[in-house]
Every structure is written in C-alpha cells, then in structure tokens.
Short mmCIF file of C-alpha atoms in Angstrom, two decimals:
data_model
loop_
_atom_site.label_atom_id
_atom_site.label_comp_id
_atom_site.label_asym_id
_atom_site.label_seq_id
_atom_site.Cartn_x
_atom_site.Cartn_y
_atom_site.Cartn_z
CA MET A 1 121.81 170.84 96.40
CA ALA A 2 122.92 172.43 93.66
CA ALA A 3 125.92 169.20 93.37
CA ARG A 4 123.37 166.82 92.84
CA ALA A 5 121.45 168.61 90.88
CA ARG A 6 124.36 168.85 88.29
CA ALA A 7 124.71 165.29 88.79
CA ALA A 8 121.64 164.55 87.65
CA ALA A 9 121.10 166.52 85.15
CA ALA A 10 124.71 165.01 83.58
CA GLU A 11 123.30 161.58 84.08
CA TRP A 12 120.29 162.31 82.31
CA GLY A 13 121.97 163.70 79.81
CA ARG A 14 124.09 160.20 79.54
CA ARG A 15 120.89 158.65 79.04
CA LEU A 16 119.50 161.14 76.43
CA GLY A 17 122.76 160.88 74.49
CA ALA A 18 122.66 156.73 74.48
CA TRP A 19 119.40 157.39 73.13
CA VAL A 20 120.17 159.22 70.41
CA TYR A 21 123.75 157.89 69.71
CA PRO A 22 122.89 154.57 70.83
CA ARG A 23 126.48 152.02 71.31
CA PRO A 24 126.82 148.90 68.72
CA PRO A 25 126.32 145.31 70.24
CA LEU A 26 129.44 144.29 71.50
CA CYS A 27 130.66 141.14 69.00
CA LEU A 28 129.88 137.65 71.03
CA ILE A 29 133.03 136.43 69.85
CA CYS A 30 135.85 138.39 70.63
CA ARG A 31 133.24 140.29 73.60
CA ASP A 32 134.92 143.26 72.13
CA GLY A 33 134.78 144.54 69.14
CA PRO A 34 131.59 146.27 67.80
CA VAL A 35 129.19 144.99 65.34
CA THR A 36 128.88 148.27 63.73
CA ALA A 37 126.47 146.83 60.58
CA ARG A 38 122.91 145.33 60.91
CA SER A 39 123.54 143.12 58.06
CA GLU A 40 126.72 141.52 59.63
CA PRO A 41 126.38 139.29 63.32
CA LEU A 42 129.93 139.90 63.73
CA CYS A 43 132.36 142.63 64.62
CA PRO A 44 134.56 143.72 61.34
CA GLU A 45 137.64 142.09 63.34
CA CYS A 46 136.44 138.50 63.58
CA LEU A 47 134.54 138.66 59.79
CA ALA A 48 138.12 139.18 58.55
CA GLU A 49 139.99 136.64 60.67
CA LEU A 50 137.08 133.71 59.78
CA PRO A 51 138.95 130.91 58.16
CA ARG A 52 136.92 130.67 55.69
CA LEU A 53 136.80 128.22 52.14
CA HIS A 54 138.35 128.70 49.07
CA GLY A 55 140.32 127.02 46.05
CA PHE A 56 138.01 123.60 45.30
CA LEU A 57 135.42 121.96 46.93
CA CYS A 58 134.17 118.80 46.36
CA GLU A 59 130.48 119.31 45.52
CA ARG A 60 129.24 116.45 48.12
CA CYS A 61 131.05 117.03 51.17
CA GLY A 62 132.19 120.81 50.99
CA GLN A 63 135.46 119.72 52.24
CA PRO A 64 138.64 121.35 50.50
CA THR A 65 140.16 119.36 47.98
CA GLU A 66 142.88 119.60 44.90
CA PRO A 67 142.89 120.34 41.69
CA GLU A 68 144.76 117.11 41.15
CA ARG A 69 142.42 114.96 42.87
CA VAL A 70 139.05 116.28 41.01
CA ARG A 71 137.43 114.36 38.58
CA ASP A 72 137.76 115.85 35.18
CA PRO A 73 135.59 115.72 32.42
CA PRO A 74 135.99 113.38 29.37
CA GLY A 75 138.88 114.91 26.94
CA THR A 76 140.21 117.15 29.56
CA ARG A 77 142.91 115.26 31.19
CA GLY A 78 147.24 114.22 29.90
CA GLU A 79 147.94 111.07 29.25
CA LYS A 80 149.41 110.42 32.20
CA GLY A 81 146.37 111.95 33.66
CA ARG A 82 148.28 115.06 35.54
CA TRP A 83 148.63 118.43 34.58
CA PRO A 84 151.52 120.63 34.13
CA PRO A 85 151.70 122.92 36.81
CA VAL A 86 151.64 125.86 34.51
CA LEU A 87 148.19 124.89 32.95
CA ARG A 88 146.64 123.81 36.31
CA ARG A 89 145.08 127.59 36.65
CA THR A 90 143.39 127.26 33.38
CA ARG A 91 141.92 123.79 34.12
CA GLU A 92 141.19 125.35 37.39
CA VAL A 93 138.96 128.44 35.39
CA PHE A 94 138.10 125.75 32.88
CA LEU A 95 135.87 123.71 34.98
CA ARG A 96 134.69 126.80 37.28
CA VAL A 97 133.59 127.98 33.40
CA ALA A 98 132.56 124.23 32.26
CA GLY A 99 130.87 123.36 35.61
CA GLY A 100 132.50 120.35 35.76
CA PRO A 101 131.52 117.69 38.61
CA VAL A 102 134.68 118.16 41.83
CA GLU A 103 134.54 115.51 43.74
CA CYS A 104 137.32 114.58 46.63
CA PRO A 105 138.11 110.98 46.77
CA ARG A 106 136.13 109.48 49.94
CA CYS A 107 133.28 110.57 48.34
CA ARG A 108 134.50 109.30 44.58
CA ARG A 109 134.99 105.78 46.37
CA ASP A 110 132.06 106.24 49.02
CA PRO A 111 128.77 108.80 47.50
CA PRO A 112 127.17 110.43 50.56
CA ALA A 113 123.24 109.89 51.29
CA PHE A 114 123.19 113.48 50.92
CA ALA A 115 122.77 115.42 47.89
CA ARG A 116 125.08 118.23 49.17
CA ALA A 117 126.85 119.84 52.15
CA ARG A 118 128.04 122.91 52.78
CA ALA A 119 130.38 125.24 55.67
CA VAL A 120 130.71 128.39 56.65
CA GLY A 121 134.67 128.08 57.40
CA LEU A 122 137.03 126.21 58.05
CA TYR A 123 137.37 124.47 61.46
CA SER A 124 140.01 126.46 62.64
CA GLY A 125 140.96 130.14 64.08
CA TRP A 126 138.21 131.13 66.26
CA LEU A 127 135.70 129.38 64.62
CA ARG A 128 136.76 126.16 66.09
CA ALA A 129 137.24 127.35 69.53
CA ALA A 130 133.86 129.14 69.07
CA VAL A 131 132.36 125.36 68.13
CA HIS A 132 134.25 124.20 71.84
CA ARG A 133 132.61 127.25 73.77
CA LEU A 134 128.93 126.81 72.53
CA LYS A 135 129.61 122.79 73.05
CA TYR A 136 131.03 122.53 76.11
CA ARG A 137 131.13 125.70 77.82
CA GLY A 138 127.87 126.46 77.83
CA GLU A 139 127.65 129.23 75.71
CA ALA A 140 124.34 128.85 74.03
CA GLU A 141 124.32 132.42 73.16
CA LEU A 142 126.87 131.90 70.34
CA SER A 143 124.09 130.28 68.30
CA LEU A 144 123.15 133.81 67.66
CA PRO A 145 125.91 134.95 65.31
CA LEU A 146 126.97 131.69 64.83
CA GLY A 147 123.98 130.62 63.19
CA ALA A 148 123.11 133.75 61.42
CA LEU A 149 126.48 133.02 59.48
CA MET A 150 124.93 129.78 58.21
CA GLY A 151 121.90 131.11 57.73
CA LEU A 152 123.61 133.53 55.19
CA LEU A 153 125.18 131.59 53.75
CA ALA A 154 121.89 129.07 53.05
CA ARG A 155 120.30 132.16 51.13
CA GLU A 156 123.27 132.41 49.20
CA GLU A 157 123.02 128.69 47.86
CA LEU A 158 120.25 128.58 45.48
CA LEU A 159 119.58 125.12 45.98
CA PHE A 160 119.30 125.27 49.44
CA ALA A 161 116.27 127.76 48.25
CA THR A 162 114.07 125.09 47.33
CA THR A 163 114.27 123.63 51.35
CA SER A 164 111.12 122.45 52.95
CA ALA A 165 111.81 122.36 56.16
CA VAL A 166 115.33 122.72 58.20
CA VAL A 167 115.48 119.75 60.23
CA PRO A 168 118.90 120.24 62.97
CA VAL A 169 120.98 116.52 64.11
CA PRO A 170 119.28 115.61 66.78
CA LEU A 171 120.84 114.47 70.59
CA HIS A 172 120.26 111.02 72.74
CA PRO A 173 117.77 112.57 75.21
CA GLY A 174 120.50 111.19 77.74
CA ARG A 175 122.96 113.87 75.71
CA LEU A 176 120.73 116.33 75.91
CA GLN A 177 119.84 116.33 79.90
CA GLU A 178 123.57 116.43 80.59
CA ARG A 179 124.46 119.84 78.16
CA GLY A 180 121.01 121.47 78.77
CA TYR A 181 120.46 121.75 74.77
CA ASN A 182 121.02 121.08 71.17
CA GLN A 183 123.43 123.02 70.02
CA SER A 184 122.76 121.96 66.03
CA GLU A 185 119.15 123.00 67.07
CA LEU A 186 119.90 126.33 67.86
CA LEU A 187 121.97 127.04 64.92
CA ALA A 188 119.28 125.91 62.82
CA ALA A 189 117.13 128.19 64.11
CA GLY A 190 119.24 131.14 62.94
CA VAL A 191 119.20 129.16 59.61
CA ALA A 192 115.24 128.52 59.52
CA ARG A 193 114.39 132.38 59.95
CA LEU A 194 116.99 134.03 57.63
CA LEU A 195 115.80 131.01 54.90
CA ALA A 196 111.96 131.52 55.92
CA ARG A 197 112.06 127.95 56.27
CA PRO A 198 109.74 126.12 59.06
CA LEU A 199 111.99 124.92 61.74
CA ARG A 200 110.92 121.11 62.23
CA PRO A 201 113.71 119.44 64.98
CA GLU A 202 110.89 116.95 65.99
CA LEU A 203 111.58 114.71 62.69
CA LEU A 204 114.77 113.03 63.11
CA ALA A 205 114.92 111.55 66.66
CA ARG A 206 118.43 110.11 68.51
CA PRO A 207 116.89 106.98 70.07
CA ARG A 208 119.57 105.13 70.86
CA PRO A 209 122.46 106.14 72.61
CA THR A 210 126.19 106.05 70.83
CA ALA A 211 129.90 106.74 72.15
CA PRO A 212 131.53 110.36 71.55
CA GLN A 213 132.62 110.57 67.99
CA VAL A 214 135.86 112.21 69.11
CA GLY A 215 139.10 109.78 68.67
CA LEU A 216 137.07 107.47 66.51
CA ASP A 217 138.55 106.88 62.65
CA GLU A 218 135.65 106.79 59.70
CA GLY A 219 135.20 103.32 60.19
CA SER A 220 134.44 103.61 63.64
CA ARG A 221 132.33 106.31 63.61
CA ARG A 222 130.15 105.12 60.84
CA ARG A 223 129.65 101.60 62.73
CA ASN A 224 129.16 103.70 66.51
CA LEU A 225 126.21 105.81 63.92
CA GLN A 226 124.30 102.82 62.60
CA GLY A 227 120.70 102.67 63.71
CA ALA A 228 121.16 106.06 65.51
CA PHE A 229 118.50 107.65 64.75
CA ALA A 230 114.89 107.12 63.61
CA VAL A 231 112.33 109.19 62.12
CA SER A 232 109.07 110.18 63.87
CA ASP A 233 106.78 111.67 61.42
CA ALA A 234 107.40 109.96 58.14
CA ARG A 235 104.53 111.88 56.56
CA SER A 236 105.86 114.88 56.92
CA VAL A 237 109.00 114.05 55.72
CA ARG A 238 107.60 111.95 52.93
CA GLY A 239 108.45 113.48 49.37
CA ARG A 240 110.23 116.86 50.84
CA ARG A 241 113.53 118.00 50.67
CA ILE A 242 115.10 118.44 53.87
CA LEU A 243 118.45 120.65 55.42
CA LEU A 244 119.74 118.69 57.60
CA VAL A 245 122.41 121.05 60.14
CA ASP A 246 125.11 120.26 62.10
CA ASP A 247 127.81 122.10 64.34
CA VAL A 248 130.38 120.06 62.35
CA LEU A 249 131.42 117.91 59.31
CA THR A 250 134.69 115.84 59.85
CA THR A 251 134.01 112.17 58.20
CA GLY A 252 130.44 113.50 57.84
CA ALA A 253 129.72 109.73 59.56
CA THR A 254 126.84 111.31 61.61
CA CYS A 255 124.96 113.69 58.53
CA ARG A 256 125.73 110.57 56.02
CA GLU A 257 123.55 108.43 58.65
CA ALA A 258 120.66 110.85 58.86
CA ALA A 259 120.55 112.26 55.52
CA ARG A 260 119.77 107.89 55.22
CA THR A 261 117.26 107.10 57.67
CA LEU A 262 115.58 110.57 56.35
CA LEU A 263 115.95 109.40 52.45
CA ALA A 264 114.83 106.18 53.98
CA ALA A 265 111.71 107.56 54.85
CA GLY A 266 110.84 108.81 51.62
CA ALA A 267 112.57 112.42 52.17
CA ARG A 268 113.19 113.61 48.04
CA ARG A 269 116.31 115.12 48.79
CA VAL A 270 118.56 115.88 51.89
CA ASP A 271 121.24 118.99 51.88
CA VAL A 272 123.86 119.43 54.64
CA LEU A 273 124.69 122.47 56.19
CA THR A 274 126.90 122.73 59.22
CA LEU A 275 129.11 126.07 60.76
CA ALA A 276 132.42 124.34 59.73
CA VAL A 277 133.86 121.27 58.16
CA THR A 278 137.80 119.64 58.74
CA PRO A 279 140.18 119.27 56.05
CA PRO A 280 140.40 116.00 54.42
CA PRO A 281 142.35 112.49 56.18
CA GLU A 282 145.88 112.22 55.30
CA GLY A 283 144.93 109.37 53.02
CA ASP A 284 142.30 111.90 51.02
CA ARG A 285 144.71 114.73 49.93
CA PRO A 286 147.17 114.90 47.33
CA GLU A 287 150.35 113.25 47.19
#
C-alpha cells in the first residue's frame, strides 16, 4: 500500500513539474533538438545549419548571381567591362548603397512576369531534404515550421507589406488527390498568418494536367506549363497585389506562368515567395 502511495505521489510530482516547467517542443525538422524560443520555428541547431542565401541576389528572381554578371549603373564599369579583383568588393558595397539594379543573365534576357521573388534559403542541405519529406513522404506537419520561416521573411520584405492576398501555386485536382494536400497551400497558410493577409487559394486553379517538371530543361518546362493555370474570379484579382507562394523556384517557369495568368486577369502586381531557390544553371554562371 505504501509503495503504491509513493508511486502515485511520484507520478503526481512528475505531472506537476511538467506543468510548472514544461519541456520545450521538439524541432519538427531534426526531431531531436528543442525549440527554445517562441519567436523561432526551429531548434537553434537547424537554424544555424539553414542554407542561407549570401552575396548578390537577382532583384527579380532572387537567385544567387555574381558581381561580374550584374548590371552596373551607367558610368561605373571599366573600359573592358570588368572590375579588377581588388575593386570588386568596393563595387559590391557601392551597388548596395547606390541601389543599382542587380539582375541575373536569365532575367535580363527574358524578364519574368512577376515583379520580385524571394526565398528563405538555397535548395540544399536539410532544406532540400525537408522539401522532399513534405512533398513525397506525407509529412504535412513540416509545413508549420517551414511556413513560419517563409512568413518571417515576408514580414521583413517591405514590398510584401502591400500585399492584398496570399495565393498558393495550385495543383491539378488529380495530383491533389494523389498527394492528399497541396504543400504550397500549407506553406502559404503560415505566410498569410504572419503577414496578416487573407489566404485565397481559390483565386488560382490548375485545370490542365501537366507532366512532372523534374528532369525537364527550361524550355520544356515553359511549354509544359503554357495555359496550365486559370483565374477563377477575376473581380477578386483585378487591381490587387498578389503574393504567389510555392515551395521551390528552379527555372521560375511555374511562377512565371502563374504570374502571367494573374496579371492577364487584372492583378496590379505579382510577387513570389518560395521556401527554397536553386542555384542558377551552368549557362548563367560566371565564366
């Protein structure tokens, strides 16, 4: 009897301790480290290992680019069109302070329909693994911390503050039935919540089925997506600033076509926010 009483007292003591000093939740990415800060969606270790974007980013697509390949303001390039190595860092600082346009070769050749795209990080490391887990392994709960990361970035971008509505890139109904959920819509929910803007997944539909984009080159991706999207309610789009949300920006073909469709329906401006962005293709990298 006494042993049972001691065991019961110990159990109540454990429950009381857990209530007074609750354990922090575990990080959904590594499922090991505790999330110690309420303002952070991940554990400190995963945040430290986030493949962040550094250096120059294209002002349009948000992909990494190189100082030698950015467009300079008039009168700031040498006669041969290149800056000496010792002056490249000075040039980088100058462009950042002067606000000179920084665009990758692809966006200069073929400007996208969207005004600006930004991403949380580079499509590598645990961020790439997390995207695969979210899309192909049914781990929909990962959208909570990942969507929060995107929402925190959206709040930092001043241009996103004027967003009228958050719209996820839709899946075709057949693909949606196979997967059970649209990962972009789950991510967009976190963005809309932190940005305090309405989530409007019903505004953009994908009535035409398309082949998977994986393995296709840029031209094939664009042809594959022509006419794939449709606006369901043009009145709700007309004159509004739309923030389009997707998981990964690779060539930008999906977001280009979705943005073109929204603008054709009367949207005033379309910006893009993705969880990850891939490095530029070989042809658009520095020589």
